[in-house]
Structures are given as C-alpha cells and as structure tokens.
Tab-separated table of N, CA, C and O in Angstrom:
chain	number	residue	atom	x	y	z
A	296	MET	N	-0.684	-9.610	-3.805
A	296	MET	CA	0.715	-9.243	-3.934
A	296	MET	C	1.209	-8.316	-4.956
A	296	MET	O	0.845	-8.132	-6.103
A	297	SER	N	2.324	-7.231	-4.655
A	297	SER	CA	2.410	-6.105	-5.283
A	297	SER	C	3.540	-6.358	-6.119
A	297	SER	O	4.872	-7.354	-5.498
A	298	ALA	N	3.501	-6.383	-7.272
A	298	ALA	CA	4.700	-6.709	-7.921
A	298	ALA	C	6.042	-5.586	-8.174
A	298	ALA	O	5.662	-4.363	-7.568
A	299	LEU	N	7.026	-6.189	-8.849
A	299	LEU	CA	8.229	-5.226	-8.542
A	299	LEU	C	7.982	-4.134	-9.602
A	299	LEU	O	8.025	-4.709	-10.548
A	300	LEU	N	8.075	-2.755	-9.531
A	300	LEU	CA	8.065	-1.606	-10.439
A	300	LEU	C	9.618	-1.276	-10.623
A	300	LEU	O	10.058	-0.998	-9.638
A	301	SER	N	9.417	-0.594	-11.709
A	301	SER	CA	10.673	-0.018	-12.227
A	301	SER	C	10.531	1.530	-12.328
A	301	SER	O	9.899	1.661	-13.134
A	302	LEU	N	10.640	2.630	-11.552
A	302	LEU	CA	10.325	4.168	-11.355
A	302	LEU	C	11.197	4.897	-11.289
A	302	LEU	O	12.599	4.572	-10.899
A	303	ASP	N	11.056	5.991	-11.906
A	303	ASP	CA	11.886	6.971	-11.987
A	303	ASP	C	11.764	8.046	-11.053
A	303	ASP	O	10.531	7.856	-10.690
A	304	PRO	N	12.068	9.135	-11.037
A	304	PRO	CA	11.696	10.004	-10.098
A	304	PRO	C	11.021	10.729	-9.872
A	304	PRO	O	10.196	11.154	-9.284
A	305	SER	N	10.404	11.285	-11.084
A	305	SER	CA	9.239	11.998	-11.846
A	305	SER	C	8.100	11.181	-11.695
A	305	SER	O	6.664	11.443	-10.774
A	306	ALA	N	7.994	9.508	-11.906
A	306	ALA	CA	7.102	8.609	-11.700
A	306	ALA	C	6.547	8.536	-9.820
A	306	ALA	O	5.464	8.829	-9.722
A	307	LEU	N	7.516	8.689	-9.361
A	307	LEU	CA	7.409	8.721	-7.977
A	307	LEU	C	6.523	9.928	-7.292
A	307	LEU	O	5.701	9.911	-6.418
A	308	THR	N	7.180	10.851	-8.003
A	308	THR	CA	6.762	12.442	-7.569
A	308	THR	C	5.454	12.344	-7.913
A	308	THR	O	4.134	12.287	-7.211
A	309	HIS	N	5.027	12.162	-9.070
A	309	HIS	CA	3.332	11.437	-9.499
A	309	HIS	C	2.501	10.635	-8.338
A	309	HIS	O	1.338	11.160	-8.169
A	310	ARG	N	3.182	9.627	-8.083
A	310	ARG	CA	2.668	8.546	-7.388
A	310	ARG	C	2.535	9.363	-6.320
A	310	ARG	O	1.515	9.341	-5.278
A	311	LEU	N	3.302	10.241	-5.270
A	311	LEU	CA	3.213	11.104	-3.811
A	311	LEU	C	2.083	12.266	-3.835
A	311	LEU	O	1.180	12.096	-3.307
A	312	GLN	N	1.797	12.549	-5.563
A	312	GLN	CA	0.887	13.418	-5.225
A	312	GLN	C	-0.563	12.754	-5.482
A	312	GLN	O	-1.760	13.482	-5.095
A	313	ALA	N	-0.940	11.575	-5.856
A	313	ALA	CA	-1.761	11.230	-6.341
A	313	ALA	C	-2.390	10.078	-4.864
A	313	ALA	O	-3.743	10.040	-4.453
A	314	HIS	N	-1.464	9.694	-4.025
A	314	HIS	CA	-1.983	9.335	-2.744
A	314	HIS	C	-1.691	10.229	-1.565
A	314	HIS	O	-0.357	10.392	-1.424
A	315	ALA	N	-2.875	10.221	-0.307
A	315	ALA	CA	-2.105	10.838	0.851
A	315	ALA	C	-1.215	10.351	1.863
A	315	ALA	O	-0.090	10.489	2.183
A	316	THR	N	-1.051	8.771	1.280
A	316	THR	CA	-0.300	7.781	2.457
A	316	THR	C	0.405	6.761	1.526
A	316	THR	O	-0.474	5.968	0.604
A	317	LEU	N	2.023	6.936	1.074
A	317	LEU	CA	2.148	5.968	0.260
A	317	LEU	C	3.593	5.049	1.252
A	317	LEU	O	4.297	5.632	1.500
A	318	VAL	N	3.367	4.114	0.986
A	318	VAL	CA	4.650	3.338	1.630
A	318	VAL	C	5.274	2.693	-0.295
A	318	VAL	O	4.585	2.176	-0.589
A	319	VAL	N	6.442	2.988	0.357
A	319	VAL	CA	7.228	2.337	-0.788
A	319	VAL	C	8.626	1.613	-0.333
A	319	VAL	O	9.361	1.706	0.593
A	320	LEU	N	8.505	0.189	-0.672
A	320	LEU	CA	9.066	-0.588	-0.120
A	320	LEU	C	10.565	-0.949	-1.419
A	320	LEU	O	9.713	-1.721	-2.639
A	321	PHE	N	11.885	-0.750	-1.123
A	321	PHE	CA	12.800	-1.021	-2.330
A	321	PHE	C	13.157	-2.523	-1.352
A	321	PHE	O	13.602	-2.801	-0.702
A	322	SER	N	13.147	-3.095	-2.623
A	322	SER	CA	13.499	-4.811	-2.926
A	322	SER	C	14.185	-4.796	-4.076
A	322	SER	O	14.803	-4.345	-4.556
A	323	ALA	N	14.508	-6.095	-4.357
A	323	ALA	CA	15.240	-7.221	-5.249
A	323	ALA	C	14.671	-8.264	-5.472
A	323	ALA	O	14.513	-9.020	-4.531
A	324	PRO	N	14.596	-8.891	-6.217
A	324	PRO	CA	14.040	-10.426	-6.990
A	324	PRO	C	15.009	-11.054	-6.417
A	324	PRO	O	14.526	-12.674	-6.187
A	325	TRP	N	16.156	-10.691	-6.094
A	325	TRP	CA	16.864	-12.054	-5.599
A	325	TRP	C	17.419	-11.934	-4.382
A	325	TRP	O	18.118	-12.470	-3.808
A	326	CYS	N	16.550	-10.947	-3.187
A	326	CYS	CA	16.614	-10.958	-2.069
A	326	CYS	C	15.533	-11.682	-1.402
A	326	CYS	O	14.347	-11.662	-1.216
A	327	GLY	N	16.258	-12.896	-0.382
A	327	GLY	CA	15.535	-13.605	0.501
A	327	GLY	C	14.628	-12.879	1.492
A	327	GLY	O	13.507	-13.266	1.493
A	328	PRO	N	15.310	-11.901	1.944
A	328	PRO	CA	14.714	-11.232	3.537
A	328	PRO	C	13.332	-10.353	2.916
A	328	PRO	O	12.091	-10.422	3.437
A	329	CYS	N	13.826	-9.912	1.591
A	329	CYS	CA	12.654	-9.063	1.046
A	329	CYS	C	11.173	-9.976	0.518
A	329	CYS	O	10.022	-9.419	1.025
A	330	LYS	N	11.699	-11.091	0.132
A	330	LYS	CA	10.412	-11.950	0.176
A	330	LYS	C	9.459	-11.988	1.268
A	330	LYS	O	8.017	-12.446	1.110
A	331	THR	N	10.414	-12.335	2.695
A	331	THR	CA	9.697	-13.095	3.344
A	331	THR	C	8.929	-11.520	4.377
A	331	THR	O	7.811	-11.579	5.057
A	332	TYR	N	9.466	-10.286	3.841
A	332	TYR	CA	9.185	-9.095	4.739
A	332	TYR	C	8.017	-8.302	3.849
A	332	TYR	O	7.047	-7.698	4.259
A	333	LYS	N	8.285	-8.306	2.212
A	333	LYS	CA	6.853	-8.087	1.724
A	333	LYS	C	5.633	-8.166	2.021
A	333	LYS	O	4.763	-7.620	1.878
A	334	PRO	N	5.453	-9.609	2.611
A	334	PRO	CA	3.629	-9.779	2.960
A	334	PRO	C	3.278	-9.326	4.327
A	334	PRO	O	2.270	-9.069	4.556
A	335	LEU	N	4.425	-9.233	5.310
A	335	LEU	CA	3.821	-8.671	6.556
A	335	LEU	C	3.998	-7.221	6.377
A	335	LEU	O	2.484	-6.878	6.805
A	336	VAL	N	4.511	-6.407	5.578
A	336	VAL	CA	4.230	-4.973	5.139
A	336	VAL	C	2.829	-5.026	4.237
A	336	VAL	O	2.057	-4.236	4.437
A	337	GLU	N	2.391	-6.041	3.130
A	337	GLU	CA	1.255	-5.917	2.697
A	337	GLU	C	0.015	-5.952	3.606
A	337	GLU	O	-1.031	-4.936	3.586
A	338	ARG	N	0.299	-6.814	4.718
A	338	ARG	CA	-0.920	-6.892	5.969
A	338	ARG	C	-0.851	-5.545	6.507
A	338	ARG	O	-2.061	-5.357	6.799
A	339	VAL	N	0.397	-5.322	7.099
A	339	VAL	CA	0.069	-3.819	7.681
A	339	VAL	C	-0.443	-2.589	6.371
A	339	VAL	O	-1.427	-2.168	7.402
A	340	ILE	N	-0.198	-2.493	5.843
A	340	ILE	CA	-0.706	-1.429	4.610
A	340	ILE	C	-2.279	-1.919	4.405
A	340	ILE	O	-3.226	-0.626	4.341
A	341	ALA	N	-2.846	-2.943	4.563
A	341	ALA	CA	-4.296	-3.136	4.490
A	341	ALA	C	-5.237	-2.640	5.159
A	341	ALA	O	-6.483	-2.371	4.844
A	342	ASP	N	-4.396	-2.301	6.470
A	342	ASP	CA	-5.022	-2.235	7.939
A	342	ASP	C	-5.285	-0.817	7.726
A	342	ASP	O	-5.637	0.070	8.912
A	343	VAL	N	-4.680	0.227	6.819
A	343	VAL	CA	-4.631	1.670	6.957
A	343	VAL	C	-5.106	2.066	5.699
A	343	VAL	O	-5.191	1.457	4.901
A	344	ASP	N	-6.552	3.046	6.037
A	344	ASP	CA	-7.272	3.440	5.062
A	344	ASP	C	-6.621	4.045	4.301
A	344	ASP	O	-6.042	5.157	4.614
A	345	GLY	N	-6.463	4.216	2.603
A	345	GLY	CA	-6.207	4.762	1.941
A	345	GLY	C	-4.507	4.628	1.454
A	345	GLY	O	-4.086	5.855	0.945
A	346	ALA	N	-4.401	3.918	1.767
A	346	ALA	CA	-2.503	3.485	2.124
A	346	ALA	C	-2.201	2.472	0.985
A	346	ALA	O	-2.843	1.761	0.372
A	347	ALA	N	-1.700	3.090	0.291
A	347	ALA	CA	-0.836	2.412	-1.248
A	347	ALA	C	0.178	2.000	-0.742
A	347	ALA	O	1.386	2.840	-0.333
A	348	LEU	N	0.705	0.858	-1.791
A	348	LEU	CA	2.305	0.251	-1.396
A	348	LEU	C	2.500	0.110	-2.994
A	348	LEU	O	2.003	-0.472	-3.943
A	349	LEU	N	4.246	0.563	-3.008
A	349	LEU	CA	4.759	0.271	-4.073
A	349	LEU	C	5.944	-0.330	-3.932
A	349	LEU	O	6.534	0.034	-3.152
A	350	VAL	N	6.292	-1.445	-4.375
A	350	VAL	CA	7.131	-2.249	-4.331
A	350	VAL	C	8.023	-1.997	-5.623
A	350	VAL	O	8.005	-2.122	-6.541
A	351	VAL	N	9.021	-1.355	-5.277
A	351	VAL	CA	10.495	-0.723	-6.261
A	351	VAL	C	11.437	-1.456	-6.369
A	351	VAL	O	12.087	-2.188	-5.390
A	352	ASP	N	11.654	-1.964	-7.715
A	352	ASP	CA	12.842	-2.866	-7.565
A	352	ASP	C	14.470	-2.059	-7.893
A	352	ASP	O	14.482	-1.228	-8.734
A	353	CYS	N	14.950	-2.437	-6.899
A	353	CYS	CA	16.190	-1.176	-6.698
A	353	CYS	C	17.418	-1.344	-7.725
A	353	CYS	O	18.301	-0.466	-8.158
A	354	ASP	N	17.281	-2.739	-8.197
A	354	ASP	CA	18.293	-2.965	-9.592
A	354	ASP	C	17.819	-2.327	-10.850
A	354	ASP	O	18.762	-1.868	-11.780
A	355	THR	N	16.651	-2.223	-11.037
A	355	THR	CA	16.256	-1.354	-12.159
A	355	THR	C	15.834	-0.062	-11.978
A	355	THR	O	15.837	0.765	-12.774
A	356	SER	N	15.716	0.463	-10.646
A	356	SER	CA	15.482	1.879	-10.539
A	356	SER	C	16.569	2.731	-9.774
A	356	SER	O	16.374	3.008	-8.437
A	357	THR	N	18.250	1.953	-10.562
A	357	THR	CA	18.784	2.884	-9.726
A	357	THR	C	19.078	4.685	-9.589
A	357	THR	O	19.439	4.624	-8.267
A	358	GLU	N	18.555	5.024	-10.708
A	358	GLU	CA	18.383	6.640	-9.997
A	358	GLU	C	17.614	6.894	-8.666
A	358	GLU	O	18.267	7.797	-7.932
A	359	LEU	N	16.613	6.197	-8.555
A	359	LEU	CA	15.526	6.544	-7.158
A	359	LEU	C	16.285	6.199	-6.446
A	359	LEU	O	16.062	6.495	-5.005
A	360	ALA	N	16.989	5.222	-6.399
A	360	ALA	CA	17.667	4.278	-5.032
A	360	ALA	C	18.707	5.134	-4.722
A	360	ALA	O	19.108	5.413	-3.584
A	361	VAL	N	19.503	6.050	-5.714
A	361	VAL	CA	20.902	6.670	-5.418
A	361	VAL	C	20.043	7.800	-4.589
A	361	VAL	O	20.792	8.491	-3.663
A	362	GLN	N	18.934	8.541	-5.151
A	362	GLN	CA	18.157	9.927	-4.590
A	362	GLN	C	17.816	9.685	-3.021
A	362	GLN	O	18.057	10.833	-2.118
A	363	PHE	N	17.639	8.331	-2.582
A	363	PHE	CA	17.125	8.078	-1.048
A	363	PHE	C	18.349	7.551	-0.416
A	363	PHE	O	18.305	7.223	0.590
A	364	GLY	N	19.251	7.069	-1.135
A	364	GLY	CA	20.532	6.995	-0.315
A	364	GLY	C	20.231	5.328	-0.051
A	364	GLY	O	20.835	4.857	0.941
A	365	ILE	N	19.620	4.899	-0.760
A	365	ILE	CA	19.558	2.847	-0.290
A	365	ILE	C	20.749	2.195	-0.494
A	365	ILE	O	21.001	2.036	-2.034
A	366	ARG	N	20.803	1.736	0.432
A	366	ARG	CA	22.413	1.166	0.351
A	366	ARG	C	21.704	-0.442	0.829
A	366	ARG	O	22.942	-1.360	0.291
A	367	ALA	N	20.646	-1.108	1.522
A	367	ALA	CA	20.972	-2.266	1.609
A	367	ALA	C	19.067	-2.131	1.380
A	367	ALA	O	18.402	-1.486	1.534
A	368	VAL	N	18.616	-3.890	1.116
A	368	VAL	CA	17.477	-3.814	1.245
A	368	VAL	C	16.933	-5.065	1.898
A	368	VAL	O	17.521	-5.870	2.379
A	369	PRO	N	15.744	-4.729	2.235
A	369	PRO	CA	14.595	-4.453	2.039
A	369	PRO	C	14.818	-2.953	2.631
A	369	PRO	O	15.367	-2.847	3.733
A	370	THR	N	14.104	-2.066	1.969
A	370	THR	CA	14.088	-0.460	2.856
A	370	THR	C	12.833	-0.055	2.914
A	370	THR	O	12.304	-0.068	1.348
A	371	LEU	N	12.377	0.339	3.580
A	371	LEU	CA	10.482	0.785	3.846
A	371	LEU	C	11.076	1.977	4.105
A	371	LEU	O	11.696	2.749	5.005
A	372	LEU	N	10.173	3.174	2.715
A	372	LEU	CA	9.823	4.363	3.223
A	372	LEU	C	8.345	4.792	3.364
A	372	LEU	O	7.649	4.126	2.179
A	373	CYS	N	8.113	5.226	3.616
A	373	CYS	CA	6.523	6.038	4.506
A	373	CYS	C	6.040	7.238	4.203
A	373	CYS	O	6.942	8.118	4.912
A	374	PHE	N	5.167	7.535	3.454
A	374	PHE	CA	4.950	8.959	3.163
A	374	PHE	C	3.874	9.426	3.638
A	374	PHE	O	2.838	8.676	3.210
A	375	ARG	N	3.432	10.499	3.809
A	375	ARG	CA	2.014	10.962	4.349
A	375	ARG	C	2.081	12.358	3.808
A	375	ARG	O	2.789	13.332	3.918
A	376	HIS	N	0.936	13.053	2.866
A	376	HIS	CA	1.026	14.124	2.202
A	376	HIS	C	2.323	14.370	1.366
A	376	HIS	O	2.621	15.749	2.040
A	377	GLY	N	3.170	13.751	1.060
A	377	GLY	CA	4.641	13.925	0.053
A	377	GLY	C	5.682	14.103	1.473
A	377	GLY	O	6.827	14.474	0.848
A	378	GLU	N	5.115	13.953	2.614
A	378	GLU	CA	6.310	14.123	3.513
A	378	GLU	C	6.953	12.681	4.329
A	378	GLU	O	6.266	11.924	4.152
A	379	LEU	N	8.374	12.237	4.362
A	379	LEU	CA	8.348	11.213	4.336
A	379	LEU	C	8.737	11.156	6.155
A	379	LEU	O	9.023	12.073	7.014
A	380	VAL	N	7.735	10.399	6.801
A	380	VAL	CA	7.395	10.239	8.213
A	380	VAL	C	8.129	8.586	8.757
A	380	VAL	O	8.348	8.826	10.104
A	381	LEU	N	8.352	7.974	8.052
A	381	LEU	CA	9.321	6.754	8.463
A	381	LEU	C	10.220	6.150	7.317
A	381	LEU	O	9.842	5.908	6.329
A	382	LEU	N	11.592	5.455	7.733
A	382	LEU	CA	12.278	5.158	6.974
A	382	LEU	C	13.225	3.905	7.907
A	382	LEU	O	13.480	4.376	8.846
A	383	ARG	N	12.948	2.719	7.262
A	383	ARG	CA	13.285	1.587	7.936
A	383	ARG	C	14.375	0.682	7.153
A	383	ARG	O	13.358	0.414	6.038
A	384	THR	N	15.341	0.014	7.387
A	384	THR	CA	16.410	-0.444	6.572
A	384	THR	C	16.071	-1.849	7.148
A	384	THR	O	16.294	-1.953	8.282
A	385	GLY	N	16.174	-3.369	6.384
A	385	GLY	CA	16.320	-4.227	6.870
A	385	GLY	C	15.301	-5.077	7.307
A	385	GLY	O	13.959	-4.398	7.764
A	386	ALA	N	14.779	-6.306	7.266
A	386	ALA	CA	13.446	-7.109	7.399
A	386	ALA	C	13.741	-7.262	8.829
A	386	ALA	O	14.697	-7.409	9.210
A	387	MET	N	12.587	-7.836	9.312
A	387	MET	CA	12.269	-8.029	10.884
A	387	MET	C	11.842	-9.461	10.699
A	387	MET	O	10.798	-9.865	10.135
A	388	VAL	N	12.487	-10.479	12.080
A	388	VAL	CA	11.749	-11.348	11.736
A	388	VAL	C	10.136	-11.478	12.334
A	388	VAL	O	9.939	-10.311	12.945
A	389	GLU	N	9.209	-12.243	12.111
A	389	GLU	CA	7.960	-12.219	12.506
A	389	GLU	C	7.666	-11.933	13.755
A	389	GLU	O	7.119	-10.916	13.694
A	390	PRO	N	7.906	-12.461	14.498
A	390	PRO	CA	7.571	-11.971	16.533
A	390	PRO	C	8.080	-10.471	16.409
A	390	PRO	O	7.339	-9.791	17.117
A	391	HIS	N	9.311	-10.224	15.987
A	391	HIS	CA	9.242	-8.515	15.859
A	391	HIS	C	8.530	-7.607	15.363
A	391	HIS	O	8.567	-6.774	16.020
A	392	ALA	N	8.452	-8.214	14.421
A	392	ALA	CA	7.709	-7.474	13.394
A	392	ALA	C	6.320	-7.574	13.674
A	392	ALA	O	5.431	-5.965	13.616
A	393	ALA	N	5.737	-8.295	14.212
A	393	ALA	CA	4.351	-8.134	14.902
A	393	ALA	C	4.236	-6.762	16.272
A	393	ALA	O	2.963	-6.284	15.765
A	394	MET	N	5.193	-7.009	16.520
A	394	MET	CA	5.217	-5.970	18.097
A	394	MET	C	5.496	-4.423	17.249
A	394	MET	O	5.122	-3.735	17.705
A	395	ASP	N	6.691	-4.573	16.336
A	395	ASP	CA	7.115	-3.338	16.437
A	395	ASP	C	6.673	-2.728	15.079
A	395	ASP	O	6.088	-1.702	14.798
A	396	THR	N	6.975	-3.227	13.822
A	396	THR	CA	6.104	-2.913	12.705
A	396	THR	C	5.105	-2.370	12.741
A	396	THR	O	5.112	-1.373	12.577
A	397	ASP	N	4.386	-3.403	13.128
A	397	ASP	CA	2.870	-3.205	12.558
A	397	ASP	C	2.427	-1.975	13.658
A	397	ASP	O	1.562	-1.193	12.957
A	398	ALA	N	2.569	-1.724	14.847
A	398	ALA	CA	2.421	-0.679	15.808
A	398	ALA	C	2.688	0.844	15.152
A	398	ALA	O	2.471	1.583	15.094
A	399	THR	N	4.571	0.548	14.919
A	399	THR	CA	5.112	1.651	14.670
A	399	THR	C	4.551	2.273	13.239
A	399	THR	O	4.205	3.608	12.903
A	400	THR	N	4.374	1.822	12.501
A	400	THR	CA	4.218	1.771	10.804
A	400	THR	C	2.665	2.518	10.696
A	400	THR	O	2.398	3.297	10.243
A	401	ARG	N	1.781	1.528	11.545
A	401	ARG	CA	0.580	2.360	11.707
A	401	ARG	C	0.361	3.341	12.295
A	401	ARG	O	-0.583	4.482	11.802
A	402	THR	N	1.047	3.658	13.369
A	402	THR	CA	0.899	4.659	14.136
A	402	THR	C	1.564	5.951	13.374
A	402	THR	O	0.777	6.972	13.396
A	403	ARG	N	2.411	5.908	12.651
A	403	ARG	CA	3.657	6.849	11.883
A	403	ARG	C	2.310	7.030	10.488
A	403	ARG	O	2.230	8.551	10.327
A	404	LEU	N	1.481	6.437	9.830
A	404	LEU	CA	1.141	6.332	9.231
A	404	LEU	C	-0.454	7.147	9.065
A	404	LEU	O	-1.142	7.832	8.476
A	405	ARG	N	-1.436	7.521	10.199
A	405	ARG	CA	-2.331	7.661	10.726
A	405	ARG	C	-2.004	9.028	12.043
A	405	ARG	O	-2.854	9.991	11.574
A	406	GLN	N	-0.992	9.333	12.447
A	406	GLN	CA	-0.646	10.134	13.096
A	406	GLN	C	-0.677	11.876	11.976
A	406	GLN	O	0.110	11.768	11.006
A	407	PRO	N	-1.142	13.052	12.319
A	407	PRO	CA	-0.939	14.065	11.564
A	407	PRO	C	0.376	14.348	11.671
A	407	PRO	O	1.299	13.884	12.646
A	408	LEU	N	1.180	14.758	10.704
A	408	LEU	CA	2.650	15.770	10.572
A	408	LEU	C	2.868	16.420	11.455
A	408	LEU	O	2.329	17.248	11.966
A	409	ALA	N	4.113	16.083	11.856
A	409	ALA	CA	4.607	16.843	13.481
A	409	ALA	C	4.492	18.009	13.053
A	409	ALA	O	4.017	18.967	13.619
A	410	ARG	N	5.525	18.848	11.942
A	410	ARG	CA	5.318	20.247	12.121
A	410	ARG	C	4.913	20.784	10.597
A	410	ARG	O	5.874	20.600	9.765
A	411	PRO	N	3.892	20.989	10.014
A	411	PRO	CA	3.457	21.583	8.939
A	411	PRO	C	4.203	23.084	8.711
A	411	PRO	O	4.931	23.718	9.432
A	412	HIS	N	4.984	23.026	6.914
A	412	HIS	CA	5.045	24.534	6.872
A	412	HIS	C	4.708	25.562	7.151
A	412	HIS	O	3.264	25.304	7.067
A	413	PRO	N	5.405	26.763	7.772
A	413	PRO	CA	4.377	27.804	8.379
A	413	PRO	C	3.622	28.327	7.125
A	413	PRO	O	2.689	28.972	7.520
A	414	LEU	N	4.146	28.388	5.823
A	414	LEU	CA	3.685	29.046	4.879
A	414	LEU	C	2.734	28.077	3.965
A	414	LEU	O	2.043	28.081	2.851
A	415	GLY	N	2.560	26.389	4.763
A	415	GLY	CA	1.569	25.865	3.954
A	415	GLY	C	2.107	25.428	2.779
A	415	GLY	O	1.572	24.372	1.798
A	416	LEU	N	3.615	24.939	2.530
A	416	LEU	CA	4.013	24.794	1.281
A	416	LEU	C	4.631	23.502	1.645
A	416	LEU	O	5.081	22.861	2.801
A	417	ARG	N	4.498	22.542	0.757
A	417	ARG	CA	5.002	21.051	0.910
A	417	ARG	C	6.311	21.136	0.243
A	417	ARG	O	6.779	21.689	-1.124
A	418	ARG	N	7.294	20.443	0.431
A	418	ARG	CA	8.728	20.434	0.536
A	418	ARG	C	8.789	19.186	-0.476
A	418	ARG	O	8.274	17.770	-0.255
A	419	ASP	N	9.729	18.751	-1.436
A	419	ASP	CA	9.878	17.976	-2.496
A	419	ASP	C	10.783	16.653	-1.490
A	419	ASP	O	11.961	16.812	-1.109
A	420	PRO	N	10.332	15.485	-1.137
A	420	PRO	CA	10.832	14.798	-0.008
A	420	PRO	C	12.121	14.181	-1.033
A	420	PRO	O	13.489	14.004	-0.301
A	421	ILE	N	11.930	13.888	-2.389
A	421	ILE	CA	13.497	13.408	-3.269
A	421	ILE	C	14.534	14.502	-2.884
A	421	ILE	O	15.473	14.099	-2.697
A	422	ARG	N	14.348	15.671	-3.332
A	422	ARG	CA	15.299	16.626	-3.162
A	422	ARG	C	15.675	16.980	-1.730
A	422	ARG	O	17.029	17.027	-1.796
A	423	ARG	N	15.280	16.976	-0.934
A	423	ARG	CA	15.078	16.661	0.329
A	423	ARG	C	16.110	15.806	0.662
A	423	ARG	O	17.439	15.768	1.569
A	424	VAL	N	15.961	14.445	0.523
A	424	VAL	CA	16.937	13.468	0.966
A	424	VAL	C	18.006	13.363	0.177
A	424	VAL	O	18.868	13.038	0.680
A	425	GLN	N	17.993	13.766	-1.257
A	425	GLN	CA	19.362	14.089	-2.230
A	425	GLN	C	20.461	14.806	-1.104
A	425	GLN	O	21.229	14.625	-1.476
A	426	HIS	N	19.565	16.219	-0.652
A	426	HIS	CA	20.463	16.996	-0.515
A	426	HIS	C	21.289	16.529	0.885
A	426	HIS	O	22.300	16.747	1.283
A	427	ARG	N	20.421	16.072	1.401
A	427	ARG	CA	21.277	15.432	2.875
A	427	ARG	C	22.194	14.401	2.639
A	427	ARG	O	22.890	14.460	3.303
A	428	HIS	N	21.814	13.538	1.276
A	428	HIS	CA	23.186	12.741	1.010
A	428	HIS	C	24.408	13.277	0.402
A	428	HIS	O	25.583	12.418	0.521
A	429	ASP	N	23.899	14.547	0.103
A	429	ASP	CA	25.112	15.255	-0.853
A	429	ASP	C	26.310	15.766	0.054
A	429	ASP	O	27.394	15.742	-0.210
A	430	HIS	N	25.912	16.259	1.050
A	430	HIS	CA	26.603	16.876	2.249
A	430	HIS	C	26.947	15.504	3.573
A	430	HIS	O	27.381	15.956	4.364
A	431	ALA	N	26.943	14.108	3.221
A	431	ALA	CA	27.225	13.300	4.096
A	431	ALA	C	28.536	13.253	3.875
A	431	ALA	O	29.172	13.376	2.885
A	432	VAL	N	29.147	13.005	5.061
A	432	VAL	CA	31.076	12.907	5.387
A	432	VAL	C	30.974	11.477	4.848
A	432	VAL	O	30.288	10.514	5.612
C-alpha cells in the first residue's frame, strides 16, 4: 500500500521526469471513499508495466492541489511522459470500476500520446493546468 505523501510542485515535476507513466491520486486521511478507491487504483497500476503511483495528501499539499484545481477527493491524474492523459474525480464502486476504471486507465496509460508537439517540446503540465484554471469563469 502506498502511503500519503506531502509534495510541492517541484517535487512532482521531478517525479514526472523520473517516470514515463505516473499516476497521482489526491486523497485525504479522513476520506472514506479514498480508502476504498486506493486499492483498486493500486491493482490497475500493478498491471501496467513501468507505472508508478503517488498518493498525495491534499490537506498537506495544498499548493499542488490548488495548481491542479482539486476540489474533491479522490481525484486521479494519469501522466504519460509528462503529459496529462486522464483526470477523474470521485471514487467508483467496485462493479463499475472493474468495467470502467480498469479498461479506461489501462488503455490511456498504454496508448501513445495523441498529438506530440511539432518541435518535440514537452509542455509543463502544472503550468498548463494552472493557466486553464486562472482564466475560468
């Protein structure tokens, strides 16, 4: 089982560079649905080669939670090569999760990125998500 971590944006950027596939689960120690959702996510991640899981405590990692616009827990973020490929908020019950989360997450984590940058540049996912939320109505 993964322990809750307290991360800042620079630590997450470092982890994104270290892992080709990174799944970030925003959670909280007081969150009941988080406790039931985490084992399901761990099972899915175990089946994906080279995937790493970070379980981030949104109470202590407030700067990171604000940058990604986390408003509810659990929230699942999946990154491939530093690009955000999946964002899902809220836990799912086991029967629905077995059909949806497993298939969707495994597919998104294994498929190539949709459109790479024409110059081969990688965008900063934290800055891009923050920019999107700065201009929200």
